[in-house]
């Protein structure tokens, strides 16, 4: 009998000079920007079901695996919090039930943002996740925010 154990949880943080509201609009609310800024990683983001809010299913055909479907769990536009679960992906190999990710943008004292991500991998039984896979997940997540920063700096009127 399979059982779910406590999730493997890890966090990452990054600072940027972009204010939280602007970064949230660009990265979270506009699903057309990431394919434009990082086409080598994200070819497209398709809304498969829903209106973009909680319960929406998004399909990412190529990132970071062959295909992935995400379900939006939380979309808090006032507090700049976005949480989603990976519900279908070739990354959900045997022994992995699901992934969840929470992204939070907080104001920093210099007028920019602190981007905080918390990811959890829910496993069945005593499945072990290699440290390099965890580090790769952290780097991919923060890499997306870092890729958007130069775009927003060179396009100061975008997403205001």
GROMACS .gro file of N, CA and C in nm:
model
  480
    1UNK      N    1   0.084  -0.118   0.000
    1UNK     CA    2   0.000   0.000   0.000
    1UNK      C    3   0.089   0.125   0.000
    2UNK      N    4   0.064   0.216  -0.094
    2UNK     CA    5   0.142   0.341  -0.103
    2UNK      C    6   0.089   0.441  -0.001
    3UNK      N    7   0.177   0.519   0.053
    3UNK     CA    8   0.138   0.623   0.147
    3UNK      C    9   0.220   0.748   0.117
    4UNK      N   10   0.162   0.860   0.149
    4UNK     CA   11   0.231   0.987   0.126
    4UNK      C   12   0.300   1.028   0.255
    5UNK      N   13   0.427   1.058   0.245
    5UNK     CA   14   0.503   1.104   0.361
    5UNK      C   15   0.511   1.256   0.356
    6UNK      N   16   0.567   1.313   0.459
    6UNK     CA   17   0.582   1.459   0.463
    6UNK      C   18   0.655   1.505   0.337
    7UNK      N   19   0.617   1.618   0.282
    7UNK     CA   20   0.682   1.662   0.159
    7UNK      C   21   0.826   1.706   0.181
    8UNK      N   22   0.902   1.698   0.075
    8UNK     CA   23   1.037   1.754   0.072
    8UNK      C   24   1.016   1.899   0.032
    9UNK      N   25   1.052   1.991   0.119
    9UNK     CA   26   1.026   2.133   0.095
    9UNK      C   27   1.158   2.209   0.091
   10UNK      N   28   1.167   2.300  -0.005
   10UNK     CA   29   1.285   2.385  -0.014
   10UNK      C   30   1.243   2.524  -0.058
   11UNK      N   31   1.323   2.622  -0.021
   11UNK     CA   32   1.293   2.762  -0.051
   11UNK      C   33   1.410   2.827  -0.121
   12UNK      N   34   1.379   2.934  -0.192
   12UNK     CA   35   1.481   3.014  -0.258
   12UNK      C   36   1.436   3.159  -0.254
   13UNK      N   37   1.532   3.250  -0.255
   13UNK     CA   38   1.502   3.393  -0.253
   13UNK      C   39   1.591   3.466  -0.351
   14UNK      N   40   1.539   3.578  -0.399
   14UNK     CA   41   1.614   3.662  -0.491
   14UNK      C   42   1.565   3.805  -0.474
   15UNK      N   43   1.653   3.900  -0.489
   15UNK     CA   44   1.612   4.041  -0.487
   15UNK      C   45   1.620   4.097  -0.628
   16UNK      N   46   1.536   4.195  -0.652
   16UNK     CA   47   1.534   4.264  -0.781
   16UNK      C   48   1.496   4.409  -0.758
   17UNK      N   49   1.532   4.494  -0.849
   17UNK     CA   50   1.498   4.636  -0.837
   17UNK      C   51   1.356   4.665  -0.886
   18UNK      N   52   1.286   4.566  -0.936
   18UNK     CA   53   1.150   4.583  -0.988
   18UNK      C   54   1.050   4.574  -0.872
   19UNK      N   55   0.957   4.670  -0.860
   19UNK     CA   56   0.857   4.666  -0.753
   19UNK      C   57   0.767   4.542  -0.764
   20UNK      N   58   0.714   4.494  -0.651
   20UNK     CA   59   0.634   4.372  -0.651
   20UNK      C   60   0.514   4.373  -0.746
   21UNK      N   61   0.437   4.481  -0.748
   21UNK     CA   62   0.317   4.485  -0.832
   21UNK      C   63   0.353   4.469  -0.980
   22UNK      N   64   0.457   4.534  -1.021
   22UNK     CA   65   0.499   4.528  -1.161
   22UNK      C   66   0.552   4.388  -1.196
   23UNK      N   67   0.631   4.331  -1.110
   23UNK     CA   68   0.686   4.198  -1.134
   23UNK      C   69   0.573   4.093  -1.136
   24UNK      N   70   0.478   4.105  -1.045
   24UNK     CA   71   0.366   4.012  -1.039
   24UNK      C   72   0.285   4.019  -1.169
   25UNK      N   73   0.256   4.139  -1.215
   25UNK     CA   74   0.183   4.154  -1.342
   25UNK      C   75   0.258   4.090  -1.457
   26UNK      N   76   0.387   4.112  -1.463
   26UNK     CA   77   0.467   4.063  -1.575
   26UNK      C   78   0.484   3.911  -1.573
   27UNK      N   79   0.522   3.857  -1.458
   27UNK     CA   80   0.557   3.714  -1.450
   27UNK      C   81   0.434   3.626  -1.429
   28UNK      N   82   0.341   3.670  -1.347
   28UNK     CA   83   0.230   3.584  -1.309
   28UNK      C   84   0.105   3.610  -1.393
   29UNK      N   85   0.066   3.735  -1.407
   29UNK     CA   86  -0.062   3.764  -1.473
   29UNK      C   87  -0.056   3.760  -1.625
   30UNK      N   88   0.059   3.793  -1.683
   30UNK     CA   89   0.071   3.790  -1.829
   30UNK      C   90   0.142   3.662  -1.871
   31UNK      N   91   0.067   3.564  -1.918
   31UNK     CA   92   0.131   3.438  -1.956
   31UNK      C   93   0.190   3.443  -2.097
   32UNK      N   94   0.197   3.562  -2.158
   32UNK     CA   95   0.262   3.576  -2.288
   32UNK      C   96   0.406   3.628  -2.277
   33UNK      N   97   0.442   3.686  -2.161
   33UNK     CA   98   0.574   3.746  -2.148
   33UNK      C   99   0.687   3.642  -2.138
   34UNK      N  100   0.672   3.540  -2.055
   34UNK     CA  101   0.781   3.443  -2.040
   34UNK      C  102   0.820   3.377  -2.172
   35UNK      N  103   0.726   3.335  -2.257
   35UNK     CA  104   0.768   3.280  -2.387
   35UNK      C  105   0.844   3.382  -2.474
   36UNK      N  106   0.815   3.510  -2.455
   36UNK     CA  107   0.884   3.614  -2.531
   36UNK      C  108   1.026   3.637  -2.477
   37UNK      N  109   1.041   3.634  -2.344
   37UNK     CA  110   1.168   3.665  -2.279
   37UNK      C  111   1.261   3.544  -2.272
   38UNK      N  112   1.205   3.426  -2.249
   38UNK     CA  113   1.286   3.304  -2.239
   38UNK      C  114   1.232   3.195  -2.332
   39UNK      N  115   1.231   3.222  -2.464
   39UNK     CA  116   1.173   3.124  -2.557
   39UNK      C  117   1.250   2.992  -2.560
   40UNK      N  118   1.377   2.993  -2.522
   40UNK     CA  119   1.454   2.870  -2.518
   40UNK      C  120   1.405   2.777  -2.408
   41UNK      N  121   1.338   2.829  -2.308
   41UNK     CA  122   1.288   2.749  -2.197
   41UNK      C  123   1.137   2.728  -2.204
   42UNK      N  124   1.064   2.834  -2.237
   42UNK     CA  125   0.918   2.826  -2.239
   42UNK      C  126   0.870   2.869  -2.377
   43UNK      N  127   0.819   2.773  -2.452
   43UNK     CA  128   0.770   2.802  -2.588
   43UNK      C  129   0.634   2.869  -2.584
   44UNK      N  130   0.550   2.827  -2.489
   44UNK     CA  131   0.416   2.886  -2.477
   44UNK      C  132   0.358   2.849  -2.341
   45UNK      N  133   0.257   2.924  -2.305
   45UNK     CA  134   0.177   2.894  -2.187
   45UNK      C  135   0.033   2.899  -2.236
   46UNK      N  136  -0.037   2.788  -2.221
   46UNK     CA  137  -0.176   2.782  -2.268
   46UNK      C  138  -0.269   2.767  -2.149
   47UNK      N  139  -0.376   2.845  -2.149
   47UNK     CA  140  -0.480   2.825  -2.049
   47UNK      C  141  -0.564   2.710  -2.102
   48UNK      N  142  -0.558   2.600  -2.034
   48UNK     CA  143  -0.625   2.477  -2.076
   48UNK      C  144  -0.770   2.478  -2.029
   49UNK      N  145  -0.790   2.536  -1.909
   49UNK     CA  146  -0.923   2.538  -1.847
   49UNK      C  147  -0.924   2.650  -1.744
   50UNK      N  148  -1.031   2.727  -1.738
   50UNK     CA  149  -1.046   2.831  -1.636
   50UNK      C  150  -1.019   2.971  -1.689
   51UNK      N  151  -1.019   3.067  -1.596
   51UNK     CA  152  -1.006   3.209  -1.631
   51UNK      C  153  -0.876   3.273  -1.582
   52UNK      N  154  -0.783   3.193  -1.535
   52UNK     CA  155  -0.656   3.245  -1.483
   52UNK      C  156  -0.648   3.244  -1.333
   53UNK      N  157  -0.763   3.241  -1.264
   53UNK     CA  158  -0.766   3.240  -1.119
   53UNK      C  159  -0.755   3.101  -1.062
   54UNK      N  160  -0.783   3.088  -0.933
   54UNK     CA  161  -0.776   2.958  -0.866
   54UNK      C  162  -0.859   2.855  -0.942
   55UNK      N  163  -0.802   2.736  -0.958
   55UNK     CA  164  -0.868   2.629  -1.031
   55UNK      C  165  -0.830   2.621  -1.178
   56UNK      N  166  -0.767   2.725  -1.229
   56UNK     CA  167  -0.725   2.726  -1.370
   56UNK      C  168  -0.618   2.621  -1.395
   57UNK      N  169  -0.626   2.557  -1.510
   57UNK     CA  170  -0.526   2.461  -1.552
   57UNK      C  171  -0.447   2.525  -1.666
   58UNK      N  172  -0.315   2.534  -1.650
   58UNK     CA  173  -0.226   2.589  -1.752
   58UNK      C  174  -0.137   2.478  -1.805
   59UNK      N  175  -0.111   2.483  -1.934
   59UNK     CA  176  -0.024   2.384  -1.995
   59UNK      C  177   0.104   2.452  -2.043
   60UNK      N  178   0.217   2.394  -2.007
   60UNK     CA  179   0.348   2.440  -2.048
   60UNK      C  180   0.407   2.329  -2.134
   61UNK      N  181   0.397   2.339  -2.266
   61UNK     CA  182   0.439   2.228  -2.352
   61UNK      C  183   0.584   2.184  -2.340
   62UNK      N  184   0.677   2.269  -2.308
   62UNK     CA  185   0.817   2.228  -2.308
   62UNK      C  186   0.895   2.259  -2.182
   63UNK      N  187   0.837   2.316  -2.078
   63UNK     CA  188   0.919   2.361  -1.966
   63UNK      C  189   0.884   2.293  -1.837
   64UNK      N  190   0.978   2.251  -1.759
   64UNK     CA  191   1.115   2.220  -1.796
   64UNK      C  192   1.127   2.077  -1.848
   65UNK      N  193   1.011   2.013  -1.859
   65UNK     CA  194   1.008   1.876  -1.908
   65UNK      C  195   0.933   1.873  -2.040
   66UNK      N  196   0.903   1.758  -2.093
   66UNK     CA  197   0.835   1.749  -2.222
   66UNK      C  198   0.702   1.824  -2.221
   67UNK      N  199   0.631   1.815  -2.111
   67UNK     CA  200   0.503   1.882  -2.098
   67UNK      C  201   0.466   1.885  -1.951
   68UNK      N  202   0.392   1.987  -1.912
   68UNK     CA  203   0.346   1.995  -1.774
   68UNK      C  204   0.214   2.069  -1.769
   69UNK      N  205   0.127   2.025  -1.681
   69UNK     CA  206   0.003   2.098  -1.653
   69UNK      C  207   0.010   2.143  -1.508
   70UNK      N  208  -0.023   2.271  -1.490
   70UNK     CA  209  -0.025   2.330  -1.357
   70UNK      C  210  -0.169   2.367  -1.323
   71UNK      N  211  -0.207   2.347  -1.198
   71UNK     CA  212  -0.336   2.395  -1.148
   71UNK      C  213  -0.307   2.511  -1.055
   72UNK      N  214  -0.369   2.624  -1.081
   72UNK     CA  215  -0.354   2.741  -0.995
   72UNK      C  216  -0.431   2.712  -0.866
   73UNK      N  217  -0.360   2.717  -0.755
   73UNK     CA  218  -0.421   2.695  -0.623
   73UNK      C  219  -0.462   2.827  -0.560
   74UNK      N  220  -0.374   2.927  -0.570
   74UNK     CA  221  -0.399   3.059  -0.512
   74UNK      C  222  -0.349   3.166  -0.608
   75UNK      N  223  -0.429   3.269  -0.627
   75UNK     CA  224  -0.387   3.386  -0.703
   75UNK      C  225  -0.434   3.508  -0.623
   76UNK      N  226  -0.344   3.563  -0.542
   76UNK     CA  227  -0.375   3.676  -0.455
   76UNK      C  228  -0.308   3.800  -0.512
   77UNK      N  229  -0.385   3.876  -0.590
   77UNK     CA  230  -0.332   3.995  -0.657
   77UNK      C  231  -0.300   4.107  -0.561
   78UNK      N  232  -0.365   4.111  -0.447
   78UNK     CA  233  -0.340   4.218  -0.349
   78UNK      C  234  -0.210   4.197  -0.271
   79UNK      N  235  -0.176   4.072  -0.245
   79UNK     CA  236  -0.057   4.041  -0.166
   79UNK      C  237   0.055   3.980  -0.250
   80UNK      N  238   0.034   3.973  -0.382
   80UNK     CA  239   0.134   3.924  -0.478
   80UNK      C  240   0.181   3.782  -0.446
   81UNK      N  241   0.083   3.693  -0.426
   81UNK     CA  242   0.109   3.553  -0.395
   81UNK      C  243   0.044   3.467  -0.502
   82UNK      N  244   0.121   3.371  -0.551
   82UNK     CA  245   0.074   3.277  -0.652
   82UNK      C  246   0.120   3.138  -0.612
   83UNK      N  247   0.028   3.046  -0.609
   83UNK     CA  248   0.060   2.909  -0.574
   83UNK      C  249   0.001   2.817  -0.680
   84UNK      N  250   0.079   2.720  -0.723
   84UNK     CA  251   0.029   2.623  -0.820
   84UNK      C  252   0.082   2.485  -0.789
   85UNK      N  253   0.012   2.385  -0.840
   85UNK     CA  254   0.054   2.246  -0.829
   85UNK      C  255   0.078   2.192  -0.968
   86UNK      N  256   0.184   2.116  -0.984
   86UNK     CA  257   0.208   2.044  -1.109
   86UNK      C  258   0.125   1.917  -1.097
   87UNK      N  259   0.025   1.903  -1.184
   87UNK     CA  260  -0.068   1.791  -1.172
   87UNK      C  261  -0.048   1.686  -1.281
   88UNK      N  262   0.027   1.723  -1.385
   88UNK     CA  263   0.054   1.628  -1.493
   88UNK      C  264   0.187   1.667  -1.556
   89UNK      N  265   0.279   1.571  -1.562
   89UNK     CA  266   0.411   1.599  -1.617
   89UNK      C  267   0.492   1.470  -1.622
   90UNK      N  268   0.587   1.466  -1.714
   90UNK     CA  269   0.678   1.353  -1.713
   90UNK      C  270   0.770   1.359  -1.591
   91UNK      N  271   0.770   1.472  -1.520
   91UNK     CA  272   0.848   1.485  -1.396
   91UNK      C  273   0.782   1.409  -1.281
   92UNK      N  274   0.653   1.379  -1.295
   92UNK     CA  275   0.582   1.306  -1.191
   92UNK      C  276   0.607   1.157  -1.210
   93UNK      N  277   0.731   1.121  -1.188
   93UNK     CA  278   0.770   0.981  -1.205
   93UNK      C  279   0.719   0.898  -1.089
   94UNK      N  280   0.736   0.770  -1.101
   94UNK     CA  281   0.688   0.680  -0.998
   94UNK      C  282   0.739   0.722  -0.861
   95UNK      N  283   0.646   0.729  -0.768
   95UNK     CA  284   0.682   0.765  -0.632
   95UNK      C  285   0.662   0.912  -0.600
   96UNK      N  286   0.636   0.994  -0.701
   96UNK     CA  287   0.610   1.136  -0.676
   96UNK      C  288   0.463   1.162  -0.704
   97UNK      N  289   0.394   1.210  -0.603
   97UNK     CA  290   0.251   1.237  -0.611
   97UNK      C  291   0.224   1.369  -0.683
   98UNK      N  292   0.291   1.477  -0.636
   98UNK     CA  293   0.273   1.609  -0.697
   98UNK      C  294   0.381   1.703  -0.648
   99UNK      N  295   0.392   1.816  -0.718
   99UNK     CA  296   0.478   1.927  -0.678
   99UNK      C  297   0.387   2.046  -0.650
  100UNK      N  298   0.421   2.126  -0.552
  100UNK     CA  299   0.353   2.255  -0.533
  100UNK      C  300   0.459   2.363  -0.524
  101UNK      N  301   0.422   2.481  -0.570
  101UNK     CA  302   0.513   2.595  -0.566
  101UNK      C  303   0.435   2.718  -0.523
  102UNK      N  304   0.490   2.790  -0.427
  102UNK     CA  305   0.433   2.918  -0.387
  102UNK      C  306   0.536   3.025  -0.420
  103UNK      N  307   0.489   3.128  -0.487
  103UNK     CA  308   0.574   3.240  -0.524
  103UNK      C  309   0.516   3.364  -0.457
  104UNK      N  310   0.601   3.437  -0.388
  104UNK     CA  311   0.557   3.555  -0.315
  104UNK      C  312   0.652   3.669  -0.347
  105UNK      N  313   0.596   3.784  -0.382
  105UNK     CA  314   0.676   3.904  -0.408
  105UNK      C  315   0.648   4.002  -0.296
  106UNK      N  316   0.753   4.042  -0.225
  106UNK     CA  317   0.740   4.137  -0.115
  106UNK      C  318   0.823   4.260  -0.145
  107UNK      N  319   0.776   4.375  -0.098
  107UNK     CA  320   0.849   4.500  -0.118
  107UNK      C  321   0.979   4.496  -0.038
  108UNK      N  322   1.084   4.544  -0.100
  108UNK     CA  323   1.211   4.558  -0.029
  108UNK      C  324   1.232   4.706   0.003
  109UNK      N  325   1.316   4.738   0.101
  109UNK     CA  326   1.334   4.877   0.144
  109UNK      C  327   1.379   4.972   0.032
  110UNK      N  328   1.447   4.921  -0.070
  110UNK     CA  329   1.496   5.007  -0.178
  110UNK      C  330   1.394   5.031  -0.289
  111UNK      N  331   1.269   4.984  -0.269
  111UNK     CA  332   1.166   5.004  -0.371
  111UNK      C  333   1.152   4.887  -0.467
  112UNK      N  334   1.239   4.791  -0.456
  112UNK     CA  335   1.234   4.674  -0.541
  112UNK      C  336   1.154   4.562  -0.475
  113UNK      N  337   1.192   4.439  -0.506
  113UNK     CA  338   1.120   4.323  -0.453
  113UNK      C  339   1.214   4.218  -0.398
  114UNK      N  340   1.159   4.142  -0.308
  114UNK     CA  341   1.219   4.017  -0.263
  114UNK      C  342   1.125   3.910  -0.319
  115UNK      N  343   1.179   3.824  -0.404
  115UNK     CA  344   1.101   3.714  -0.461
  115UNK      C  345   1.132   3.590  -0.378
  116UNK      N  346   1.029   3.530  -0.322
  116UNK     CA  347   1.046   3.412  -0.239
  116UNK      C  348   0.967   3.298  -0.300
  117UNK      N  349   1.031   3.184  -0.316
  117UNK     CA  350   0.961   3.065  -0.365
  117UNK      C  351   0.976   2.954  -0.262
  118UNK      N  352   0.868   2.881  -0.243
  118UNK     CA  353   0.870   2.763  -0.159
  118UNK      C  354   0.812   2.650  -0.241
  119UNK      N  355   0.888   2.547  -0.259
  119UNK     CA  356   0.846   2.432  -0.339
  119UNK      C  357   0.839   2.309  -0.251
  120UNK      N  358   0.739   2.227  -0.276
  120UNK     CA  359   0.723   2.102  -0.202
  120UNK      C  360   0.702   1.988  -0.300
  121UNK      N  361   0.770   1.879  -0.275
  121UNK     CA  362   0.757   1.758  -0.355
  121UNK      C  363   0.693   1.654  -0.264
  122UNK      N  364   0.574   1.610  -0.302
  122UNK     CA  365   0.502   1.510  -0.224
  122UNK      C  366   0.533   1.373  -0.284
  123UNK      N  367   0.588   1.286  -0.200
  123UNK     CA  368   0.629   1.153  -0.247
  123UNK      C  369   0.543   1.045  -0.183
  124UNK      N  370   0.548   0.930  -0.245
  124UNK     CA  371   0.482   0.812  -0.190
  124UNK      C  372   0.591   0.724  -0.131
  125UNK      N  373   0.570   0.678  -0.011
  125UNK     CA  374   0.668   0.590   0.050
  125UNK      C  375   0.796   0.662   0.084
  126UNK      N  376   0.907   0.593   0.068
  126UNK     CA  377   1.037   0.650   0.107
  126UNK      C  378   1.120   0.691  -0.014
  127UNK      N  379   1.055   0.745  -0.116
  127UNK     CA  380   1.124   0.790  -0.237
  127UNK      C  381   1.221   0.902  -0.200
  128UNK      N  382   1.340   0.895  -0.253
  128UNK     CA  383   1.443   0.998  -0.229
  128UNK      C  384   1.458   1.082  -0.355
  129UNK      N  385   1.472   1.212  -0.338
  129UNK     CA  386   1.493   1.305  -0.449
  129UNK      C  387   1.639   1.349  -0.442
  130UNK      N  388   1.715   1.327  -0.550
  130UNK     CA  389   1.856   1.368  -0.549
  130UNK      C  390   1.871   1.519  -0.530
  131UNK      N  391   1.972   1.556  -0.454
  131UNK     CA  392   2.000   1.698  -0.425
  131UNK      C  393   2.014   1.780  -0.552
  132UNK      N  394   2.075   1.724  -0.658
  132UNK     CA  395   2.093   1.799  -0.782
  132UNK      C  396   1.959   1.832  -0.849
  133UNK      N  397   1.857   1.747  -0.831
  133UNK     CA  398   1.725   1.779  -0.884
  133UNK      C  399   1.663   1.895  -0.807
  134UNK      N  400   1.681   1.896  -0.677
  134UNK     CA  401   1.629   2.006  -0.594
  134UNK      C  402   1.699   2.136  -0.630
  135UNK      N  403   1.830   2.134  -0.644
  135UNK     CA  404   1.904   2.255  -0.681
  135UNK      C  405   1.863   2.303  -0.820
  136UNK      N  406   1.841   2.211  -0.912
  136UNK     CA  407   1.798   2.247  -1.047
  136UNK      C  408   1.663   2.316  -1.045
  137UNK      N  409   1.572   2.270  -0.961
  137UNK     CA  410   1.442   2.334  -0.948
  137UNK      C  411   1.454   2.476  -0.896
  138UNK      N  412   1.539   2.497  -0.798
  138UNK     CA  413   1.563   2.632  -0.744
  138UNK      C  414   1.617   2.724  -0.853
  139UNK      N  415   1.716   2.676  -0.927
  139UNK     CA  416   1.780   2.759  -1.029
  139UNK      C  417   1.683   2.794  -1.143
  140UNK      N  418   1.600   2.699  -1.184
  140UNK     CA  419   1.502   2.727  -1.291
  140UNK      C  420   1.404   2.834  -1.247
  141UNK      N  421   1.355   2.821  -1.125
  141UNK     CA  422   1.257   2.917  -1.074
  141UNK      C  423   1.314   3.058  -1.068
  142UNK      N  424   1.428   3.073  -1.002
  142UNK     CA  425   1.489   3.206  -0.990
  142UNK      C  426   1.538   3.258  -1.124
  143UNK      N  427   1.579   3.169  -1.212
  143UNK     CA  428   1.625   3.210  -1.345
  143UNK      C  429   1.517   3.279  -1.425
  144UNK      N  430   1.392   3.237  -1.408
  144UNK     CA  431   1.282   3.302  -1.479
  144UNK      C  432   1.266   3.447  -1.434
  145UNK      N  433   1.273   3.469  -1.303
  145UNK     CA  434   1.259   3.606  -1.252
  145UNK      C  435   1.375   3.693  -1.298
  146UNK      N  436   1.495   3.637  -1.294
  146UNK     CA  437   1.614   3.712  -1.338
  146UNK      C  438   1.606   3.745  -1.487
  147UNK      N  439   1.548   3.658  -1.567
  147UNK     CA  440   1.536   3.682  -1.711
  147UNK      C  441   1.437   3.794  -1.741
  148UNK      N  442   1.337   3.811  -1.658
  148UNK     CA  443   1.236   3.914  -1.679
  148UNK      C  444   1.288   4.051  -1.637
  149UNK      N  445   1.377   4.055  -1.540
  149UNK     CA  446   1.427   4.183  -1.488
  149UNK      C  447   1.486   4.273  -1.596
  150UNK      N  448   1.578   4.227  -1.683
  150UNK     CA  449   1.632   4.315  -1.787
  150UNK      C  450   1.525   4.366  -1.884
  151UNK      N  451   1.428   4.280  -1.914
  151UNK     CA  452   1.319   4.322  -2.003
  151UNK      C  453   1.243   4.440  -1.940
  152UNK      N  454   1.210   4.428  -1.813
  152UNK     CA  455   1.135   4.534  -1.746
  152UNK      C  456   1.218   4.661  -1.729
  153UNK      N  457   1.347   4.647  -1.708
  153UNK     CA  458   1.434   4.765  -1.695
  153UNK      C  459   1.447   4.839  -1.827
  154UNK      N  460   1.450   4.767  -1.938
  154UNK     CA  461   1.462   4.832  -2.070
  154UNK      C  462   1.328   4.874  -2.127
  155UNK      N  463   1.218   4.835  -2.061
  155UNK     CA  464   1.083   4.874  -2.102
  155UNK      C  465   1.011   4.933  -1.980
  156UNK      N  466   1.053   5.053  -1.939
  156UNK     CA  467   1.005   5.108  -1.812
  156UNK      C  468   0.854   5.136  -1.804
  157UNK      N  469   0.788   5.144  -1.919
  157UNK     CA  470   0.644   5.168  -1.916
  157UNK      C  471   0.561   5.040  -1.916
  158UNK      N  472   0.626   4.927  -1.933
  158UNK     CA  473   0.555   4.799  -1.937
  158UNK      C  474   0.513   4.756  -1.797
  159UNK      N  475   0.390   4.710  -1.785
  159UNK     CA  476   0.335   4.651  -1.663
  159UNK      C  477   0.324   4.747  -1.545
  160UNK      N  478   0.299   4.873  -1.573
  160UNK     CA  479   0.278   4.971  -1.464
  160UNK      C  480   0.132   4.984  -1.432
   0.00000   0.00000   0.00000
